[in-house]
């Protein structure tokens, strides 16, 4: 795990504080969606299926920042839609960083070079560029040629200006261990991004393409083979060791969707950003009035093939904190990742 040491310490301290306060449900990272509009039409995403009136809306800065502060989470992932289309996205980031929140701005990078001068490098801020494969594969997944080349150029430009740059890669049943190895090798060794996040695609109900989502056994076999030969230890993956164990079938966990809550134009979404069972206006209502026990594999059929990080990464993190052995393992991988 290549999470910066400062960030690792802050998150660990936060988790200890929650345990001392005897809180059984709390946020690890907030998924903030200040808009749904996007400049691409990815086959695996259904955000732009919202009505035109919704797609025109932009969340006010005070509302976006207020929601994160209300939750108390130490980290924020700003997504959408394409957040760089929000006219005040730089101000949202600036205010969250000023509050010492670790902010990841998720982007397809089509506007990144144009908007780069609106942002300031900070240890609390990183761009998270979505890359689903090498040129042909990535452009096919986003349904537009030239996107991969622009994303690569934007990553290089951002790094030249001193920004932390991470990537987020979603894999489908059209992927093979080799296609995963090829793109992660490229991101890790050639582009030298700071961290990489990976996730099996979830069958998002509004996505145009419903045929290429992975099942649980497919996911385990795919990552088990991709991680072989020392790749898992070599790649700068932004995941806990136990979550990587989970992906390749060495461990299994229940879903803790409450730990990565989603806040959008509609409010706090139940139960997670991948499923929509209604919205509530406050974080407290989300936590206290949602029947969390009815979600997860074996409980809700919509969860049957889900192995997404939003549900299972926090479970792995909590399991790590509850085990001295796993805590030492995670600490060792964090230190080794920061030396790489």
XYZ file of C-alpha atoms in Angstrom:
340
model
C 0.000 0.000 0.000
C 1.542 3.293 -1.126
C -0.534 5.720 0.952
C 1.700 8.588 2.166
C 2.911 8.054 5.723
C 1.330 11.320 6.961
C -2.042 10.276 5.600
C -1.699 6.767 7.027
C -1.006 8.168 10.482
C -3.985 10.556 10.314
C -6.373 7.805 9.214
C -5.061 5.406 11.876
C -5.442 8.088 14.556
C -8.987 8.779 13.369
C -9.892 5.087 13.581
C -8.495 4.812 17.100
C -10.550 7.859 18.121
C -13.740 6.235 16.788
C -12.975 3.067 18.731
C -12.321 5.002 21.954
C -15.640 6.816 21.486
C -17.288 3.411 20.955
C -18.792 4.400 17.620
C -19.785 1.358 15.604
C -20.557 3.274 12.392
C -18.530 6.190 11.047
C -17.248 7.413 7.670
C -13.765 6.653 6.406
C -14.120 8.613 3.167
C -17.033 10.572 1.684
C -17.951 10.133 -1.978
C -18.937 13.688 -2.935
C -20.786 14.235 -6.226
C -21.295 17.989 -6.772
C -22.772 17.350 -10.245
C -23.865 14.486 -12.507
C -22.963 16.043 -15.866
C -20.047 14.579 -17.794
C -18.197 15.172 -21.052
C -17.970 11.431 -21.813
C -20.508 8.605 -22.180
C -18.813 5.611 -20.578
C -20.585 2.302 -21.153
C -20.227 1.184 -17.523
C -21.627 4.357 -15.920
C -25.194 5.569 -15.671
C -24.751 8.984 -14.088
C -25.568 10.904 -17.270
C -28.872 9.040 -17.586
C -30.398 11.633 -15.243
C -32.905 14.123 -16.790
C -31.485 17.216 -18.495
C -32.656 19.472 -15.669
C -30.654 17.452 -13.132
C -27.572 17.393 -15.354
C -27.565 21.198 -15.425
C -27.409 21.498 -11.631
C -24.193 22.340 -9.755
C -23.888 21.942 -5.988
C -23.076 25.188 -4.136
C -19.649 25.314 -2.493
C -21.025 25.771 1.021
C -23.304 22.755 0.627
C -20.503 20.511 -0.618
C -18.044 21.508 2.093
C -20.723 21.452 4.772
C -21.710 17.870 3.998
C -18.117 16.652 4.365
C -17.661 18.527 7.633
C -20.993 17.195 8.905
C -19.800 13.615 8.361
C -16.423 14.134 10.028
C -14.617 11.896 7.515
C -10.854 12.476 7.146
C -10.891 11.849 3.372
C -13.027 12.985 0.423
C -13.345 11.565 -3.079
C -14.905 14.158 -5.405
C -16.563 12.504 -8.368
C -19.656 12.961 -10.496
C -20.087 13.251 -13.440
C -16.915 15.089 -14.299
C -16.052 17.405 -11.381
C -13.816 19.642 -13.500
C -17.006 20.810 -15.250
C -18.119 22.420 -11.971
C -17.277 26.156 -12.227
C -16.266 26.329 -8.535
C -14.562 22.968 -8.133
C -11.267 24.662 -7.285
C -12.928 26.530 -4.415
C -14.503 23.315 -3.087
C -11.065 21.701 -3.101
C -9.392 24.748 -1.557
C -11.817 24.889 1.355
C -11.611 21.151 2.056
C -7.810 21.219 1.977
C -7.870 24.217 4.335
C -9.813 21.965 6.735
C -7.014 19.368 6.376
C -9.188 16.850 4.605
C -7.397 14.523 2.194
C -9.038 15.238 -1.161
C -8.996 13.046 -4.278
C -10.473 14.738 -7.351
C -11.648 11.976 -9.683
C -11.459 12.977 -13.340
C -11.341 11.577 -16.860
C -8.632 14.258 -17.409
C -10.155 15.705 -20.577
C -10.213 19.151 -18.930
C -7.293 18.689 -16.574
C -4.577 20.543 -18.505
C -6.960 23.438 -19.157
C -7.933 23.703 -15.465
C -4.601 22.849 -13.846
C -3.647 26.420 -12.946
C -6.776 26.719 -10.782
C -5.306 24.286 -8.258
C -2.331 24.340 -5.887
C -0.164 21.299 -5.071
C -0.652 20.086 -1.496
C 0.066 16.914 0.468
C -3.694 16.938 1.164
C -4.694 16.903 -2.499
C -4.389 14.527 -5.443
C -5.900 14.135 -8.882
C -7.358 10.646 -9.405
C -7.405 9.966 -13.145
C -9.620 7.190 -14.468
C -7.663 4.771 -16.665
C -9.320 1.458 -17.607
C -6.672 0.063 -19.933
C -4.074 0.956 -22.498
C -4.985 3.167 -25.475
C -7.371 0.985 -27.470
C -9.033 -0.604 -24.460
C -9.470 2.640 -22.534
C -10.855 4.587 -25.491
C -13.322 1.776 -26.145
C -14.516 1.844 -22.509
C -15.185 5.596 -22.651
C -16.612 5.443 -26.180
C -14.286 8.097 -27.587
C -10.935 8.020 -29.366
C -8.039 10.098 -28.086
C -9.075 10.075 -24.416
C -6.210 7.825 -23.316
C -3.585 10.031 -24.967
C -5.074 13.167 -23.396
C -5.208 11.519 -19.974
C -1.552 10.488 -20.221
C -0.513 13.982 -21.313
C -2.521 15.496 -18.435
C -0.948 13.131 -15.874
C 2.540 14.069 -17.044
C 1.698 17.788 -16.957
C 0.199 17.563 -13.459
C 3.228 15.703 -12.138
C 5.559 18.277 -13.713
C 3.705 20.954 -11.736
C 4.206 19.095 -8.468
C 0.764 17.530 -8.017
C 0.174 14.083 -6.581
C -1.504 11.951 -9.238
C -3.273 8.685 -8.578
C -5.294 6.497 -10.924
C -8.513 4.516 -10.689
C -8.994 1.485 -12.951
C -12.218 -0.507 -13.303
C -12.023 -3.978 -14.808
C -14.737 -5.932 -16.625
C -15.235 -9.525 -17.773
C -13.650 -8.542 -21.087
C -10.369 -8.059 -19.221
C -7.758 -10.762 -18.735
C -4.921 -11.029 -16.230
C -2.615 -9.854 -19.013
C -4.604 -6.688 -19.812
C -4.611 -5.825 -16.097
C -0.874 -6.463 -15.827
C -0.158 -4.359 -18.910
C -2.040 -1.250 -17.765
C -0.821 -1.426 -14.154
C 2.754 -1.956 -15.295
C 2.432 1.104 -17.519
C 0.927 3.282 -14.786
C 3.397 2.063 -12.154
C 6.628 1.893 -14.167
C 6.249 4.266 -17.121
C 3.944 7.025 -15.893
C 5.089 6.507 -12.287
C 1.795 7.634 -10.762
C 1.834 7.973 -7.001
C -0.870 5.396 -6.240
C -3.242 3.127 -8.145
C -6.736 2.034 -7.150
C -8.385 -0.954 -8.793
C -11.938 -2.259 -8.709
C -14.039 -4.965 -10.352
C -16.949 -3.390 -12.217
C -20.257 -3.383 -10.379
C -23.517 -3.926 -12.313
C -24.682 -0.328 -11.989
C -28.387 -0.506 -12.882
C -28.429 2.565 -15.162
C -25.269 1.663 -17.086
C -25.854 1.275 -20.848
C -23.705 -1.893 -20.971
C -25.095 -4.609 -18.680
C -23.288 -7.568 -20.255
C -19.701 -7.152 -19.101
C -19.795 -6.968 -15.309
C -17.782 -9.485 -13.306
C -19.126 -12.163 -10.977
C -17.461 -13.001 -7.665
C -15.643 -16.124 -8.864
C -14.554 -14.381 -12.072
C -13.167 -11.509 -10.015
C -11.207 -13.782 -7.693
C -9.683 -15.764 -10.524
C -8.830 -12.646 -12.509
C -6.989 -10.881 -9.691
C -5.345 -14.018 -8.367
C -3.633 -14.454 -11.723
C -2.887 -10.741 -12.197
C -1.287 -10.517 -8.732
C 0.983 -13.514 -9.277
C 4.721 -13.302 -9.860
C 5.278 -10.547 -7.307
C 3.154 -7.940 -9.128
C 1.002 -7.215 -6.108
C 4.020 -6.318 -3.958
C 5.660 -4.290 -6.723
C 2.710 -2.143 -7.780
C 1.936 0.992 -5.753
C -1.653 -0.013 -5.016
C -3.734 2.281 -2.828
C -5.439 -0.547 -0.936
C -5.056 -2.345 2.352
C -3.375 -5.778 2.118
C -6.576 -7.437 3.356
C -8.662 -5.865 0.576
C -6.223 -7.255 -1.974
C -6.552 -10.628 -0.224
C -10.315 -10.212 -0.605
C -10.068 -9.526 -4.344
C -8.177 -12.732 -4.995
C -10.294 -14.891 -2.684
C -7.882 -15.306 0.228
C -10.297 -13.565 2.618
C -13.979 -12.680 2.690
C -15.783 -9.844 4.458
C -19.251 -8.415 4.996
C -20.133 -5.104 3.340
C -19.703 -1.906 5.353
C -21.192 0.589 2.885
C -21.817 3.039 5.739
C -18.054 3.705 5.923
C -17.923 5.292 2.435
C -21.183 7.262 2.239
C -22.245 9.144 -0.876
C -23.452 12.748 -0.899
C -24.856 14.175 -4.135
C -27.283 16.776 -5.423
C -30.081 14.625 -3.992
C -28.594 14.329 -0.488
C -27.091 11.341 1.348
C -27.725 8.233 -0.745
C -28.863 4.902 0.676
C -27.048 2.554 0.961
C -24.053 3.452 -1.261
C -23.166 5.302 -4.450
C -23.797 2.164 -6.540
C -27.343 1.527 -5.292
C -30.140 4.030 -4.771
C -32.801 3.229 -2.172
C -33.623 6.843 -1.436
C -31.957 9.923 0.006
C -31.897 11.748 3.344
C -30.841 15.348 4.060
C -28.428 14.669 6.937
C -25.596 12.268 7.615
C -27.079 11.380 10.988
C -30.323 10.257 9.346
C -28.345 8.161 6.871
C -26.527 6.299 9.641
C -29.349 5.985 12.147
C -32.343 5.347 9.888
C -30.883 2.986 7.266
C -31.352 -0.752 7.780
C -27.730 -1.643 7.056
C -28.219 -5.311 7.985
C -30.289 -5.987 4.880
C -27.479 -5.162 2.445
C -24.530 -7.221 1.240
C -23.906 -10.493 -0.548
C -26.392 -13.154 0.563
C -28.878 -10.525 1.722
C -29.819 -8.300 -1.207
C -29.744 -9.890 -4.692
C -28.358 -6.638 -6.141
C -25.250 -7.178 -4.014
C -24.649 -10.754 -5.224
C -21.664 -9.981 -7.454
C -20.381 -6.828 -5.768
C -16.761 -6.704 -4.638
C -16.420 -2.937 -4.993
C -14.060 -0.991 -2.757
C -16.887 1.226 -1.431
C -18.334 -1.737 0.448
C -15.380 -3.943 1.231
C -12.259 -1.783 1.528
C -13.475 -0.224 4.806
C -14.259 -3.692 6.187
C -10.705 -4.713 5.385
C -9.336 -1.554 7.029
C -11.344 -2.184 10.194
C -10.226 -5.815 10.262
C -6.637 -4.605 9.934
C -7.023 -2.257 12.878
C -8.454 -5.093 14.963
C -5.437 -7.345 14.413
C -1.895 -6.628 15.572
C -0.533 -8.972 12.908
C -2.441 -7.268 10.093
C -1.638 -3.801 11.432
C 2.083 -4.590 11.346
C 1.689 -6.049 7.857
C -0.077 -2.903 6.600
C 2.508 -0.659 8.259
C 5.341 -2.605 6.664
C 3.774 -2.333 3.194
C 3.121 1.396 3.696
C 6.763 2.030 4.636
C 8.044 -0.090 1.755
C 5.659 1.697 -0.648
C 6.915 5.109 0.429
C 10.506 3.979 -0.160
C 9.741 2.807 -3.705
